[in-house]
Amino acid sequence: MTIKAQTNSVVTGTGGSGQAIDRRSMVSGLVLVCGDSPVATSIAGMTVEGTEWRFETTDDLCRNSDGIDQTISMAPTNRLIVALCRGEHSKSEFLSRSRKAGIETFGTQIVEIPAATDSDANKAASVTTVRGAIARSEAFGSADAGNIKTAFSGAGGKISRRALFTIPPIEYRSVPTINRSACIAGSGCTQCEKSCPHSAIKNVAGTVQVDTSACKSCGLCVAACPQRAVEFPSFSPVEIESQVEAVLSESDGSSKNIAFACSKSENMPIDDWQIVPVACAAMVPAAALLSTVSAGARSVGILRCVEECSQQSSREISGRIDYAKNVLERAGVNSNRIVNLAPSILGTENRSPAVSEPPGVGSHSVEIFGRTAASNSVLALNEMSPNGIEAFTHAYSPIGVPVVSSTACTMCGTCSAVCPSGALTQTTSENVVELTLDAAKCIACSECVESCPESANGAIELDLRTDISALTVGPVRINSDQAIACANCNTQFTSQLTLNRLEVLLGEDYSHDLYGTLCPECRTLA
Amino acid sequence: MSDNTASMADLAALRQMSYSLMSAVFFGDLRETADLISDTASEVLAVSDWAADMSFYPDLAEFLRAFGELDSESYSEVESQYQRLFGPTPSSASSSVPLNETSYLVPGAEETGWVLASVERHYSSAGIESTPASGNVPDHIAVELEFIAFLCGREAEAWAGDDFKEARRMQDRQRRFLDQHLSKWIPIFVREVTGREDTGPFELAAKAVQVQVIHDLDFLRSLQPLMRSAV
């Protein structure tokens, strides 16, 4: 085995936001390239600005991982990218060896590079692939012990007692933890709990608890969280977004086709696509497709795994793709730029579609996750569209417009209290209580409808409408009423509509002196 | 596929050593346990590369190196750090970090007695008693870690003696104790330690305990269905 080493780094040390640079400056990365690939020399000749990366080429690396620990230990290394020829390696073998060499559990990425052809286009694409992986590595913070779950490979079938005297082969999977300072479960948000298909997440008295033994590491909670409060090393929002941005920013002269691929779809030969691994294809929101197109991708695809995608997940994925295509069509962009990549059809069928549009314009800034990702990506496409996007409704719309009936709504404030994205807010001032909607923040979660005590009377409904005028108008008052102040402490504690409704519900038992004069605190003291 | 060629007996023995060392460190009599720490640290660090594939290993190795490299002079400083962090403090000084489980319950909680009784039940059902004469309460971190070390040792012996059922029983005991006790309070304890200044090697020790406890609970939970269905 021969090793050719090259260190290419330019340490700038300043610039950018403080926090991002702090983390990047701690990265000492190694890109290990299989020397058998015809693109190895191009990758080894890369330069990386701002952080310390070295590049080493090793012959026959795909078939022989012996000695990579020595290569890693030649210099301090805490991030590893292994670039291997397609389909000729065992991923878990490399992961295991890198752990043994001291790289932290999720500190290694494996990327695939061509094994046969050495065209200029392939060389450029491979450099872009590694550039994307480096950006992803730099965005990776670290994994806490609570983010690491042990899984035993091939543990599906029966195993003999004798076999268990030896430790079964281990794989480590990322499991989510919650950033408590960002989480808003205390105000009633249950988005992560609702999204979990395995009932592994519970909101217990305002605190989200993750049952890691039930968690299947699908990452759907990451996509559902409007606050980006779910920490999921390897597949975190910032890692995925950084990789996409880096790929789109690389000016290699090629058209960029981005495939969000299920991490279980190992060694799938899909030509022409830059692979962005995700924990499960179902964690890719519609905003990922729209934001990536608007940031300049020629086409965007979702690649599911063959076996594990449930029927429900497949339906969700197809629904989101259909929604995103609808947006593109209305924006006057070829909707073939969004592709549902079939896992069972490999090779030429999965080539990127022939589309005539030039890449989109923009700063390559990509926002895939969080409460404003969908609305911002639609607005970006609207900017690019000659005539603007016409309003439409869609069952899988990630944005919506809550519609409040001024006759049925009692202004009780429940909808605004539970709204996880801050789209609905209720404020009281100068004897007036106001309910305000900022549709640009709505994530179409239906929490408002589900929590409304008057929903049976049609007090609030969610219109799954994508409407540029609603997204751009800003906060709008959608209902208002007279506020009632406490006779004792003067706090404005309810609305006249709420008292009216209470009177109807309680009938003869209603007492204005009891319910309409004192706030709950003063009532208790009295 | 990761090719772990180590036996379950090796892993249980490694975990036993790890917990014993952590227990010794938090027991506080560092000078007396210095040789044990030094000898065992080198033994653990010398194990073959299967151990380095375990996710808890980097934290364990860092903790062991920190304590393994201490000489007689630096032990005095570490002992002072121990006293500042965990020892009784004058009323004017900031309070020390408690080393026992019941201190991490809500103040005045009625569960204190229940927790102590539960810990004692775990000990007695495994055939051992905590000794009040040693000065350590049953829910002290050193006692709880030593108990897990004891169970790991029994598990290692069972594997070595080809006793699958006993090994499984010992794993079940560990899993229950980790689940009901150590995993509940160690993360809070670690937050307390890391929030202090001048923690010396004790911050590494506390983090190593947390990583080991979380790893082992997860590992034993994942292994449980395989152990149950093994034919």
Short mmCIF file of N, CA and C in Angstrom, two decimals, chain A residues 112-184:
data_model
loop_
_atom_site.label_atom_id
_atom_site.label_comp_id
_atom_site.label_asym_id
_atom_site.label_seq_id
_atom_site.Cartn_x
_atom_site.Cartn_y
_atom_site.Cartn_z
N GLU A 112 -18.81 8.66 -2.25
CA GLU A 112 -18.50 7.79 -3.38
C GLU A 112 -18.02 8.61 -4.57
N ILE A 113 -16.95 8.12 -5.18
CA ILE A 113 -16.38 8.79 -6.36
C ILE A 113 -16.30 7.77 -7.48
N PRO A 114 -16.21 8.22 -8.73
CA PRO A 114 -16.24 7.27 -9.84
C PRO A 114 -15.05 6.31 -9.83
N ALA A 115 -15.31 5.08 -10.26
CA ALA A 115 -14.25 4.06 -10.29
C ALA A 115 -13.64 3.93 -11.67
N ALA A 116 -14.35 4.37 -12.71
CA ALA A 116 -13.88 4.05 -14.05
C ALA A 116 -13.54 5.27 -14.91
N THR A 117 -14.48 6.16 -15.05
CA THR A 117 -14.27 7.24 -16.02
C THR A 117 -13.40 8.37 -15.46
N ASP A 118 -12.69 9.08 -16.33
CA ASP A 118 -11.89 10.21 -15.84
C ASP A 118 -12.16 11.47 -16.64
N SER A 119 -13.43 11.63 -17.04
CA SER A 119 -13.78 12.83 -17.81
C SER A 119 -13.63 14.08 -16.94
N ASP A 120 -13.44 15.22 -17.59
CA ASP A 120 -13.30 16.46 -16.84
C ASP A 120 -14.52 16.73 -15.98
N ALA A 121 -15.68 16.40 -16.54
CA ALA A 121 -16.93 16.63 -15.80
C ALA A 121 -16.95 15.80 -14.52
N ASN A 122 -16.50 14.55 -14.63
CA ASN A 122 -16.48 13.69 -13.45
C ASN A 122 -15.50 14.20 -12.40
N LYS A 123 -14.36 14.69 -12.89
CA LYS A 123 -13.37 15.21 -11.94
C LYS A 123 -13.95 16.40 -11.18
N ALA A 124 -14.57 17.31 -11.92
CA ALA A 124 -15.14 18.50 -11.30
C ALA A 124 -16.24 18.11 -10.32
N ALA A 125 -17.08 17.16 -10.72
CA ALA A 125 -18.18 16.74 -9.86
C ALA A 125 -17.65 16.09 -8.58
N SER A 126 -16.56 15.35 -8.71
CA SER A 126 -16.01 14.67 -7.53
C SER A 126 -15.42 15.67 -6.55
N VAL A 127 -14.77 16.70 -7.07
CA VAL A 127 -14.24 17.75 -6.20
C VAL A 127 -15.40 18.43 -5.48
N THR A 128 -16.47 18.68 -6.21
CA THR A 128 -17.66 19.29 -5.59
C THR A 128 -18.23 18.38 -4.50
N THR A 129 -18.25 17.08 -4.77
CA THR A 129 -18.75 16.11 -3.77
C THR A 129 -17.94 16.23 -2.48
N VAL A 130 -16.63 16.27 -2.61
CA VAL A 130 -15.78 16.34 -1.42
C VAL A 130 -15.93 17.71 -0.75
N ARG A 131 -16.07 18.75 -1.54
CA ARG A 131 -16.28 20.09 -0.98
C ARG A 131 -17.56 20.09 -0.11
N GLY A 132 -18.60 19.47 -0.62
CA GLY A 132 -19.85 19.39 0.14
C GLY A 132 -19.66 18.62 1.44
N ALA A 133 -18.91 17.52 1.35
CA ALA A 133 -18.68 16.69 2.55
C ALA A 133 -17.86 17.45 3.59
N ILE A 134 -16.90 18.25 3.11
CA ILE A 134 -16.09 19.05 4.04
C ILE A 134 -16.98 20.07 4.76
N ALA A 135 -17.85 20.72 3.99
CA ALA A 135 -18.76 21.71 4.61
C ALA A 135 -19.64 21.03 5.66
N ARG A 136 -20.09 19.83 5.33
CA ARG A 136 -20.94 19.10 6.27
C ARG A 136 -20.16 18.73 7.53
N SER A 137 -18.92 18.30 7.33
CA SER A 137 -18.07 17.94 8.47
C SER A 137 -17.83 19.13 9.38
N GLU A 138 -17.60 20.27 8.76
CA GLU A 138 -17.31 21.46 9.56
C GLU A 138 -18.56 21.93 10.32
N ALA A 139 -19.72 21.65 9.76
CA ALA A 139 -20.96 22.05 10.43
C ALA A 139 -21.33 21.10 11.56
N PHE A 140 -20.75 19.90 11.52
CA PHE A 140 -21.03 18.91 12.57
C PHE A 140 -20.39 19.36 13.87
N GLY A 141 -21.16 19.51 14.92
CA GLY A 141 -20.61 19.91 16.21
C GLY A 141 -19.95 18.74 16.89
N SER A 142 -20.71 18.04 17.68
CA SER A 142 -20.25 16.78 18.26
C SER A 142 -21.47 16.06 18.79
N ALA A 143 -21.30 14.79 19.07
CA ALA A 143 -22.43 14.00 19.56
C ALA A 143 -22.26 13.78 21.06
N ASP A 144 -23.33 14.02 21.81
CA ASP A 144 -23.32 13.67 23.23
C ASP A 144 -23.59 12.17 23.36
N ALA A 145 -23.29 11.66 24.55
CA ALA A 145 -23.54 10.23 24.79
C ALA A 145 -25.01 9.89 24.51
N GLY A 146 -25.90 10.81 24.81
CA GLY A 146 -27.33 10.56 24.61
C GLY A 146 -27.74 10.51 23.15
N ASN A 147 -26.86 10.95 22.24
CA ASN A 147 -27.17 10.91 20.81
C ASN A 147 -26.72 9.61 20.15
N ILE A 148 -26.09 8.73 20.92
CA ILE A 148 -25.51 7.53 20.31
C ILE A 148 -26.30 6.30 20.74
N LYS A 149 -26.78 5.57 19.76
CA LYS A 149 -27.54 4.36 20.07
C LYS A 149 -26.83 3.15 19.48
N THR A 150 -26.73 2.12 20.29
CA THR A 150 -26.08 0.89 19.83
C THR A 150 -27.09 0.03 19.07
N ALA A 151 -26.66 -0.48 17.96
CA ALA A 151 -27.51 -1.43 17.22
C ALA A 151 -26.62 -2.61 16.83
N PHE A 152 -27.20 -3.79 16.85
CA PHE A 152 -26.43 -4.97 16.48
C PHE A 152 -26.79 -5.37 15.06
N SER A 153 -25.78 -5.42 14.22
CA SER A 153 -26.02 -5.74 12.81
C SER A 153 -26.57 -7.15 12.68
N GLY A 154 -27.51 -7.30 11.79
CA GLY A 154 -28.06 -8.62 11.50
C GLY A 154 -28.77 -9.23 12.69
N ALA A 155 -29.33 -8.34 13.55
CA ALA A 155 -29.97 -8.87 14.76
C ALA A 155 -31.42 -9.26 14.53
N GLY A 156 -31.86 -9.27 13.29
CA GLY A 156 -33.25 -9.57 13.00
C GLY A 156 -33.62 -11.00 13.32
N GLY A 157 -32.77 -11.93 12.97
CA GLY A 157 -33.13 -13.33 13.14
C GLY A 157 -32.69 -13.89 14.47
N LYS A 158 -32.92 -15.20 14.65
CA LYS A 158 -32.51 -15.86 15.89
C LYS A 158 -30.99 -16.00 15.90
N ILE A 159 -30.46 -15.97 17.07
CA ILE A 159 -29.02 -16.11 17.20
C ILE A 159 -28.76 -17.16 18.29
N SER A 160 -27.69 -17.89 18.16
CA SER A 160 -27.45 -18.96 19.14
C SER A 160 -26.80 -18.38 20.39
N ARG A 161 -27.00 -19.07 21.50
CA ARG A 161 -26.37 -18.64 22.75
C ARG A 161 -24.86 -18.64 22.60
N ARG A 162 -24.35 -19.62 21.91
CA ARG A 162 -22.91 -19.75 21.73
C ARG A 162 -22.37 -18.50 21.00
N ALA A 163 -23.13 -18.07 19.99
CA ALA A 163 -22.68 -16.90 19.22
C ALA A 163 -22.62 -15.65 20.10
N LEU A 164 -23.49 -15.59 21.11
CA LEU A 164 -23.54 -14.40 21.96
C LEU A 164 -22.40 -14.33 22.96
N PHE A 165 -21.58 -15.37 23.02
CA PHE A 165 -20.40 -15.26 23.88
C PHE A 165 -19.39 -14.27 23.28
N THR A 166 -19.57 -14.00 21.99
CA THR A 166 -18.75 -12.99 21.31
C THR A 166 -19.64 -11.76 21.07
N ILE A 167 -19.06 -10.57 21.20
CA ILE A 167 -19.88 -9.36 21.00
C ILE A 167 -20.36 -9.33 19.55
N PRO A 168 -21.66 -9.22 19.35
CA PRO A 168 -22.15 -9.15 17.96
C PRO A 168 -21.65 -7.85 17.30
N PRO A 169 -21.54 -7.86 15.97
CA PRO A 169 -21.08 -6.63 15.29
C PRO A 169 -21.97 -5.43 15.63
N ILE A 170 -21.31 -4.35 15.95
CA ILE A 170 -22.03 -3.16 16.45
C ILE A 170 -22.07 -2.07 15.39
N GLU A 171 -23.21 -1.41 15.32
CA GLU A 171 -23.30 -0.17 14.54
C GLU A 171 -23.81 0.90 15.49
N TYR A 172 -23.37 2.12 15.29
CA TYR A 172 -23.90 3.20 16.12
C TYR A 172 -24.80 4.08 15.28
N ARG A 173 -25.97 4.36 15.82
CA ARG A 173 -26.93 5.22 15.12
C ARG A 173 -27.14 6.49 15.91
N SER A 174 -27.40 7.55 15.17
CA SER A 174 -27.69 8.81 15.83
C SER A 174 -29.14 8.80 16.30
N VAL A 175 -29.35 9.26 17.52
CA VAL A 175 -30.72 9.44 18.02
C VAL A 175 -30.86 10.89 18.50
N PRO A 176 -32.06 11.42 18.43
CA PRO A 176 -32.21 12.85 18.75
C PRO A 176 -32.20 13.15 20.24
N THR A 177 -31.71 14.32 20.55
CA THR A 177 -31.90 14.90 21.88
C THR A 177 -32.50 16.28 21.67
N ILE A 178 -32.97 16.87 22.74
CA ILE A 178 -33.68 18.15 22.60
C ILE A 178 -32.87 19.29 23.21
N ASN A 179 -32.71 20.34 22.45
CA ASN A 179 -32.08 21.56 22.96
C ASN A 179 -33.14 22.31 23.76
N ARG A 180 -33.06 22.18 25.08
CA ARG A 180 -34.13 22.70 25.95
C ARG A 180 -34.29 24.22 25.83
N SER A 181 -33.19 24.91 25.56
CA SER A 181 -33.32 26.37 25.52
C SER A 181 -34.09 26.83 24.28
N ALA A 182 -34.10 26.00 23.23
CA ALA A 182 -34.83 26.38 22.02
C ALA A 182 -36.23 25.77 21.97
N CYS A 183 -36.42 24.66 22.69
CA CYS A 183 -37.69 23.92 22.63
C CYS A 183 -38.83 24.73 23.26
N ILE A 184 -40.01 24.67 22.63
CA ILE A 184 -41.16 25.40 23.17
C ILE A 184 -42.27 24.44 23.59
#
